[in-house]
XYZ file of C-alpha atoms in Angstrom:
402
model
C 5.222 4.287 -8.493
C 5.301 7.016 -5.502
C 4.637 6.684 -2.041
C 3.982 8.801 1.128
C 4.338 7.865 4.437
C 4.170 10.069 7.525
C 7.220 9.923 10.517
C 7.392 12.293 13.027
C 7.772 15.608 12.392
C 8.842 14.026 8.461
C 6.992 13.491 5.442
C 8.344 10.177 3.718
C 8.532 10.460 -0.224
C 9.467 6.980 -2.273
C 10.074 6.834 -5.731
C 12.604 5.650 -8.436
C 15.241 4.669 -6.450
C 14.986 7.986 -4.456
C 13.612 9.054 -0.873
C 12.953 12.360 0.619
C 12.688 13.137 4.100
C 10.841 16.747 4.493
C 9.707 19.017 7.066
C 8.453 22.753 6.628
C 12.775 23.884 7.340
C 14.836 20.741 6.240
C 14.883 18.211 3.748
C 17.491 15.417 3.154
C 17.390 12.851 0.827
C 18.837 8.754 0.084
C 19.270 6.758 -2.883
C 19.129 3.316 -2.946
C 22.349 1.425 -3.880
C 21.620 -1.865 -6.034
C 25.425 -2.762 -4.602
C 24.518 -2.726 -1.157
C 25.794 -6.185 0.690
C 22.818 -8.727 0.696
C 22.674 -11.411 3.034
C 23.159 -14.925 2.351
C 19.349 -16.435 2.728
C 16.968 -17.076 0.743
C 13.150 -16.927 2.086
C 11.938 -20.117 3.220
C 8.569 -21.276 1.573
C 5.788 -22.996 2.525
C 7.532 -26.469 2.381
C 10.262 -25.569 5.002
C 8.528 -22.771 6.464
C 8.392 -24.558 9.829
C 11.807 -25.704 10.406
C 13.997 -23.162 12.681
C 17.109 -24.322 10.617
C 18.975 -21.621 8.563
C 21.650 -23.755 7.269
C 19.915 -24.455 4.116
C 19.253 -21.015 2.994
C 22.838 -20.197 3.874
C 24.691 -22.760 2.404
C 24.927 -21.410 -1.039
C 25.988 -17.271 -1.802
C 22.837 -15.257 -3.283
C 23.242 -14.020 -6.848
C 22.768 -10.057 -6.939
C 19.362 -9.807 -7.472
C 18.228 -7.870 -10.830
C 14.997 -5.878 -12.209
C 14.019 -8.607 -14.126
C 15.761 -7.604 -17.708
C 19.272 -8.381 -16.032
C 20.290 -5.336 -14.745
C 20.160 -3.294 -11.424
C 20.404 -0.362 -13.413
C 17.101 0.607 -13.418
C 15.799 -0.724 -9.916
C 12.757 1.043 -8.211
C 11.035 1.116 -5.541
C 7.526 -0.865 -5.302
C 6.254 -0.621 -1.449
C 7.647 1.360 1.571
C 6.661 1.194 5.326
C 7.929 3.158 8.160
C 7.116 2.283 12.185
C 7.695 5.347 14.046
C 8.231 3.339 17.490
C 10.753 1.920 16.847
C 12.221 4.005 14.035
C 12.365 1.950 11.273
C 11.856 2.261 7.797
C 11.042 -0.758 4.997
C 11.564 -0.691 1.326
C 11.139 -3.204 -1.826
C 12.000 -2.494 -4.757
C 11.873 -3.977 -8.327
C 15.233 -6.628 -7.641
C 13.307 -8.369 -4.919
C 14.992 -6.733 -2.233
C 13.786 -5.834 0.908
C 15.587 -2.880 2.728
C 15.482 -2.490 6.170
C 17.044 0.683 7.821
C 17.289 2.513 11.065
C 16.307 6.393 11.020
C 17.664 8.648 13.195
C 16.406 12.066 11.975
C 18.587 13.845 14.572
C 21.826 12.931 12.609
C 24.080 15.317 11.341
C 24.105 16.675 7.167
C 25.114 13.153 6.022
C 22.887 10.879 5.143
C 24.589 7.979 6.086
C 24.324 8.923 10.193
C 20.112 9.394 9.361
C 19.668 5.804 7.558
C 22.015 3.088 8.814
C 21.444 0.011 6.709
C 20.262 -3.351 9.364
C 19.962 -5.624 6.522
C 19.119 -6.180 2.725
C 17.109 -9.745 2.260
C 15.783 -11.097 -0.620
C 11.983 -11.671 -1.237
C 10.565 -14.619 -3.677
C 8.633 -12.624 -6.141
C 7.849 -8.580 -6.509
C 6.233 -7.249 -3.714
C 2.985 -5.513 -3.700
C 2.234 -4.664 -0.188
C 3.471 -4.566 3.120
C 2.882 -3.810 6.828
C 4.649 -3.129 10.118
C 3.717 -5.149 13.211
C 2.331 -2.515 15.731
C 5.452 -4.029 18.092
C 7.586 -3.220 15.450
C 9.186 -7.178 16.051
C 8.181 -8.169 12.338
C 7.244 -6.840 8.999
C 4.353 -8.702 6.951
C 5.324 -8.798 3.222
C 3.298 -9.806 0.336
C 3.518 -10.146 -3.349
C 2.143 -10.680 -6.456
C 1.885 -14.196 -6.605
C -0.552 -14.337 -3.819
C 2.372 -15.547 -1.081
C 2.437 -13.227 2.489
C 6.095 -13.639 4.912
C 7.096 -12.554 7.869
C 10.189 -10.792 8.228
C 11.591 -10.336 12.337
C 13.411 -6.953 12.659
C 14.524 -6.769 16.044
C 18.192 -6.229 16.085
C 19.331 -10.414 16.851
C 16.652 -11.157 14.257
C 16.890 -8.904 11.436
C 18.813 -10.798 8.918
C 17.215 -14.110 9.001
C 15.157 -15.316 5.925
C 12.035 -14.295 5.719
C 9.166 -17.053 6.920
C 6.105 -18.176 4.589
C 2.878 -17.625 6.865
C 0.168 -18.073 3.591
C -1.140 -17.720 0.505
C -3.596 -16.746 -1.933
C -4.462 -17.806 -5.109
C -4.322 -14.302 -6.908
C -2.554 -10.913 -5.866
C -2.490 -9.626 -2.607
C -3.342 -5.804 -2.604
C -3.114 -4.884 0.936
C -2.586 -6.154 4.089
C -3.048 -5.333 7.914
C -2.344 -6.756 11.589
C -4.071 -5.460 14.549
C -2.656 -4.534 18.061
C -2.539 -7.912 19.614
C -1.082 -9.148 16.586
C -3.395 -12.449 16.653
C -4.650 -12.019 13.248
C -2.736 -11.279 9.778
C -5.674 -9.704 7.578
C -5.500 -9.596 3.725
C -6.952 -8.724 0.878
C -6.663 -9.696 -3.138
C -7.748 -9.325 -6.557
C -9.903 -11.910 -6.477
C -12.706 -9.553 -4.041
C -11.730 -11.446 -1.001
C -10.618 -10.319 2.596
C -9.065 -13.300 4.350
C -8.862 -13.016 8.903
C -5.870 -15.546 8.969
C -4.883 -16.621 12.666
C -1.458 -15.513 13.816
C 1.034 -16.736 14.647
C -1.127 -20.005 13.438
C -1.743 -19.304 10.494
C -2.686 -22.519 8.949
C -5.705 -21.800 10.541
C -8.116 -18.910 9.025
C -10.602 -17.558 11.200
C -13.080 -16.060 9.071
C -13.340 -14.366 5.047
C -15.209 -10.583 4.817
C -17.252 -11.685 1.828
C -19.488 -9.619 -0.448
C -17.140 -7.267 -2.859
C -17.792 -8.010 -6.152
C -14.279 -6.804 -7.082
C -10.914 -6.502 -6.176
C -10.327 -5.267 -2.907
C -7.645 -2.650 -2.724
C -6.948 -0.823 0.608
C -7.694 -1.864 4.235
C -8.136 0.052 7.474
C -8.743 -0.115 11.170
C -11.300 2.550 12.238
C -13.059 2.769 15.823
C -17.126 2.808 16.297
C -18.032 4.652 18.974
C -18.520 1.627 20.970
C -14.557 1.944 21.412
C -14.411 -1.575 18.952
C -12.271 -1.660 16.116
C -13.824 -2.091 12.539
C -12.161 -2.664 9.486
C -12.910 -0.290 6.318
C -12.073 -1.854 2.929
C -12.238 -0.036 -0.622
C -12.892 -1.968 -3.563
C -13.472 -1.640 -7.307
C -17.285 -2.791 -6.871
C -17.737 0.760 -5.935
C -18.108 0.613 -2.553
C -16.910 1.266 0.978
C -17.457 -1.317 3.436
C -16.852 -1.575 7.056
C -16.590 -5.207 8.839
C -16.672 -6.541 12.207
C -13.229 -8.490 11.238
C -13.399 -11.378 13.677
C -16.898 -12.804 13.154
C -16.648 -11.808 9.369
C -19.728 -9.961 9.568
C -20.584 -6.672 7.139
C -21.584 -4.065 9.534
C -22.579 -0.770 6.947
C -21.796 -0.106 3.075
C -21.405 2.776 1.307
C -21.749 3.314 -2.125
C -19.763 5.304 -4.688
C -19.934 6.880 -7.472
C -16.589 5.033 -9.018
C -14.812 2.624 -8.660
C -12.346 2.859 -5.441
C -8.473 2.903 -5.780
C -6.982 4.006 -2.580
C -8.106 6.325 -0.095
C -6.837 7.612 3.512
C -8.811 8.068 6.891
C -8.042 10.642 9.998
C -9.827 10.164 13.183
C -10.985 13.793 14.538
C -11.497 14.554 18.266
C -15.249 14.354 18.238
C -15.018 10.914 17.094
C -16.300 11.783 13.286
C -13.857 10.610 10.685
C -12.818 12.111 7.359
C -12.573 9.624 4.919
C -10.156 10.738 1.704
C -11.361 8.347 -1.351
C -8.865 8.382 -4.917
C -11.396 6.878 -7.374
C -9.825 4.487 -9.937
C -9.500 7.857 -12.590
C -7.002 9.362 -10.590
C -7.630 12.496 -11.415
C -10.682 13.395 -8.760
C -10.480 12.559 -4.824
C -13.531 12.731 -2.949
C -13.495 13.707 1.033
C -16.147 12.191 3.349
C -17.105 12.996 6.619
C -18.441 10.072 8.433
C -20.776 11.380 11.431
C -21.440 7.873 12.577
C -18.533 5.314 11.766
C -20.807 2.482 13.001
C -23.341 2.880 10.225
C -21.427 4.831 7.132
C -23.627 7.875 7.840
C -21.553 10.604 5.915
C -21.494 13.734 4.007
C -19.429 14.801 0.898
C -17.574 17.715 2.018
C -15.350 18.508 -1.128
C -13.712 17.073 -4.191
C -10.262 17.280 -4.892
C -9.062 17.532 -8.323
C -6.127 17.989 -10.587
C -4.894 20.553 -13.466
C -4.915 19.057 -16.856
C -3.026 16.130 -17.678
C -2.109 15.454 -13.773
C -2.940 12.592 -11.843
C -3.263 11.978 -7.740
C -0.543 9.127 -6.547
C 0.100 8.562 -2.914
C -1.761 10.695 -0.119
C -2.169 10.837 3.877
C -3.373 13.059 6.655
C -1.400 14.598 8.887
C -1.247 15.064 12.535
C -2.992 18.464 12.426
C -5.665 16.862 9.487
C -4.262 18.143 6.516
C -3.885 16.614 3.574
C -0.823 15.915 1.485
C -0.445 14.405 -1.767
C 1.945 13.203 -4.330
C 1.145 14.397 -8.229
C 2.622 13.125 -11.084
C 2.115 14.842 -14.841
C 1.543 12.290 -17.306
C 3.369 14.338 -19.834
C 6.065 15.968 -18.523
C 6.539 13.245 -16.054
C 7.226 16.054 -13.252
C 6.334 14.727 -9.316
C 4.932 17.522 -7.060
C 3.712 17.881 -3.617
C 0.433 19.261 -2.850
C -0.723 20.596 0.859
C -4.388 21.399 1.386
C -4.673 22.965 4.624
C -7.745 22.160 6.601
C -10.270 24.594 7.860
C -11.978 23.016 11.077
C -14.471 25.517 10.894
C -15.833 25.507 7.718
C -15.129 21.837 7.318
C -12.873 21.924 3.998
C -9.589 21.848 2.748
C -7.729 24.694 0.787
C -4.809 24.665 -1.478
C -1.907 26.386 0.006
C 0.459 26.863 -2.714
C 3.002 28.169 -2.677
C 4.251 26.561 0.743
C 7.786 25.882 2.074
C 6.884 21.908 2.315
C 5.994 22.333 -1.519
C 8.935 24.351 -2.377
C 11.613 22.016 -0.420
C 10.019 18.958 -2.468
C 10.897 21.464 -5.579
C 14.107 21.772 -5.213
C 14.716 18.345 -4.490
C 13.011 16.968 -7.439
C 13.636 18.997 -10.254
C 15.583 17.292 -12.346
C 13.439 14.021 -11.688
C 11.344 12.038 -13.851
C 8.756 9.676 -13.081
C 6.889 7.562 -15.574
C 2.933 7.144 -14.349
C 1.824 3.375 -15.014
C -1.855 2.304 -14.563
C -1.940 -0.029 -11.558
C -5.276 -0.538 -11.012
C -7.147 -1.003 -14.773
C -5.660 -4.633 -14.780
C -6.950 -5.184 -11.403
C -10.708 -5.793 -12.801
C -12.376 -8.712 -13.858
C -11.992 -10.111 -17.419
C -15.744 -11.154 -19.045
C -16.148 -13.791 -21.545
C -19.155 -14.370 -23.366
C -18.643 -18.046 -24.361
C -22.422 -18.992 -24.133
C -23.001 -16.339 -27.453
C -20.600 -18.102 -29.487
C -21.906 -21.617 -28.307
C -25.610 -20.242 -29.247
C -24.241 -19.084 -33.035
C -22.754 -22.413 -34.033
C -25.968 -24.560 -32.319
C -28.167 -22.590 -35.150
C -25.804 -23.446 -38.225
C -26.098 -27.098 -37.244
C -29.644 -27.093 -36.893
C -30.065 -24.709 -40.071
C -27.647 -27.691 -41.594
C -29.461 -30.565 -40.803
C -33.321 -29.306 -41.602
C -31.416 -29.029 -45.378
C-alpha cells in the first residue's frame, strides 16, 4: 500500500514502513520504528465506551503489538492523515498502531527535530481508513471489522485510549466529518453511507441509499448555492452526489467502470475537476464538472500507465496539478508522476523529467513495494442456490413417475 497526502509546501509519501517529505529543492525522509514506546491503554469498546475512567485500560502493560505472524519485522503502513492546521501527521500501520507526530518542516537536517513523536496507541483491529477533525482536536479511525473511534490529539489529550463512537456490520472504506463536526459520515462494503450524529452518536441521522456496491471514497464538494454536497464513488459504477443531512440523492453519474478512488480540486470559476482511478488501475479518467449541482460534466482526458504499471495514491495540488504514486507490478519499483495542468487548453501534461520526480528517485531506489489488489475482494459474492434446488426437484419427480 502507498499513500499521498498534500502539507504545505510538502508532498507526503507513505509506504512500507517509510515516509517522504518532498518539495521541488528538499526532501527528507522517516522510518517507522516498531520499538517506539507505546502507551499503556488499550481502546475502550462499545461496552465501556462511555465511562471517563482510564484506570482499566491502564492497569495492565500492553504487549508490543505485532503484524499478525509474530513479528514487527515486517510492519507497514495501512492509512496516513495529515492536518495542516495544526501540523500533525497520523499513521497505522499493520501492528495496530496508531502514530501520532508533530511536523515541523522548518527543522534542521535531522529528522528527529521535523517529526517529534506525541504518542503511539494501540487500535483494536487493522485500520482501513481514517480522518482528521477539521479542529484538528480528534482523529476518526476505522477498521476492518466495521468499528469507527475517536482518538483526541490535543496536547493534554493525546495519549488517552481511543473511544468507540459506532459500528458497522462489514468494512468501513472511508470516512468523513464536516466543519461543525456534528456528524461522523461513513461508508462500507456493504453499499451503504451512514450520517451518524456527533458527538451522539447512538443516534444516526439519516443513510445515502441507492449504490448497489461497495462504496469506496467520500467527499465534500460545494453547489453553487454555497451548500455542501457529498460525492461518493462506488463499484456500481457510478458517481453520486447527496444532500448528506436529509439523505437525499441530488445527481448521478455514470461510468464506464467500476470506481476505486478518485480526487476532486475546486477551480476559481466554481467548476470542479473530478480525477476518477477505475477499479483496473491502470486508466484514470479526469472530469470537468460545469455544474456540481447536477453532475453536468465533460471528459477532458484519460490518464494511463506504461506496461505492467499501475496508478496507487493521487491528489491535486494547490496550483491543480496532478500527482500520483506508480507502482510496477514486476519490478516492484514506486515512482512519482507530475502532470502539469494547462488552464488554457483544459488538460494535463506529463512533465518528466522534473526535480519533484527526480528527488522521489533518489530516495527510493533501492525500494521495493509489493502491489496487492485491494479492491477485487470488495465486490459482491453471487450464489445461484435456486439452480441447484431446481436440478434435484426434477430427479425426484423423474424418480417417482418410475
Amino acid at each position: 500500500m502507498s499513500f499521498l497526502k498534500l502539507f504545505k509546501q510538502f508532498v507526503v509519501t507513505g509506504f512500507n514502513k517509510k515516509l517522504l517529505f518532498l518539495s521541488e529543492t528538499t526532501c527528507w525522509s522517516y522510518e517507522i520504528q516498531p520499538d517506539l514506546p507505546l502507551e499503556k491503554c488499550r481502546p475502550k469498546k462499545y461496552f465501556d465506551a462511555d465511562s471517563d475512567s482510564d484506570e482499566e485500560s491502564t492497569q495492565q502493560p500492553q504487549k508490543p503489538p505485532t503484524n499478525g505472524n509474530g513479528t514487527a519485522d515486517n510492519v507497514q503502513i495501512v492509512a496516513l492523515e495529515v492536518h495542516e492546521g495544526k501540523s500533525l501527521l497520523a499513521v497505522a500501520t499493520s501492528d495496530k498502531s496508531l502514530f501520532l507526530f508533530a511536523i515541523d518542516p522548518e527543522g534542521d537536517e535531522t529528522n528527529k527535530d521535523r517529526l517529534k513523536l506525541l504518542s503511539r496507541r494501540m487500535v483494536s483491529r487493522t485500520s482501513s481508513c481514517m480522518k482528521f477533525a477539521a479542529s484538528g482536536k480528534f482523529l476518526v479511525v476505522c477498521d476492518k471489522g466495521g468499528d469507527c473511534y475517536r482518538y483526541d490529539c490535543d496536547d493534554d489529550d493525546c495519549k488517552k485510549p481511543g473511544r468507540w463512537l459506532l459500528g458497522h456490520m462489514s468494512q468501513v472504506l472511508d470516512v468523513l466529518v464536516p466543519d461543525n463536526e456534528r456528524f461522523i459520515i461513513t461508508s462500507d462494503r456493504d453499499e451503504k453511507i451512514r450520517v451518524t450524529n456527533h458527538p451522539d452518536c447512538h443516534s444516526i441521522e439519516t443513510f445515502c441509499l441507492g449504490h448497489g456496491e461497495f462504496v469506496s471514497q467520500l467527499e465534500f464538494v460545494t453547489a453553487k448555492d454555497g451548500k455542501s454536497r457529498l460525492l461518493s464513488l462506488s463499484g456500481d459504477k457510478s458517481l453520486r452526489l447527496w444532500d448528506y443531512e436529509t439523505g437525499k440523492e441530488v445527481a448521478r453519474k455514470e461510468l464506464s467502470h467500476p470506481g476505486n478512488r478518485f480526487a476532486v480540486k475546486q477551480l476559481l470559476d466554481g467548476t470542479l475537476l473530478v480525477a476518477v482511478l477505475f477499479y483496473e488501475p491502470t486508466e484514470m479518467a479526469i472530469y470537468k464538472l460545469t455544474e456540481v449541482g447536477s453532475l453536468t460534466s465533460e471528459t477532458i482526458q484519460t490518464l494511463k500507465t506504461n506496461q505492467n504499471e499501475v496508478f496507487s495514491s493521487f491528489s491535486f495540488d494547490e496550483r491543480n496539478n496532478l500527482l500520483s504514486l506508480v507502482v510496477d507490478k514486476v519490478t516492484e519499483k514506486i515512482s512519482l508522476k507530475w502532470y502539469q495542468f494547462e488552464q488554457e487548453k483544459c488538460k494535463f501534461n506529463d512533465l518528466t523529467p522534473n526535480p519533484l520526480e527526480k528527488l522521489f528517485f533518489d530516495n527510493t531506489e533501492n525500494d521495493k513495494i509489493s502491489y496487492v489488489d485491494s479492491v477485487s475482494f470488495l465486490f459482491k459474492k453471487k450464489f445461484d442456490n435456486l439452480k441447484d434446488y431446481q436440478e434435484r426437484k426434477r430427479r425426484r419427480i423423474e424418480e417417482g413417475g418410475k
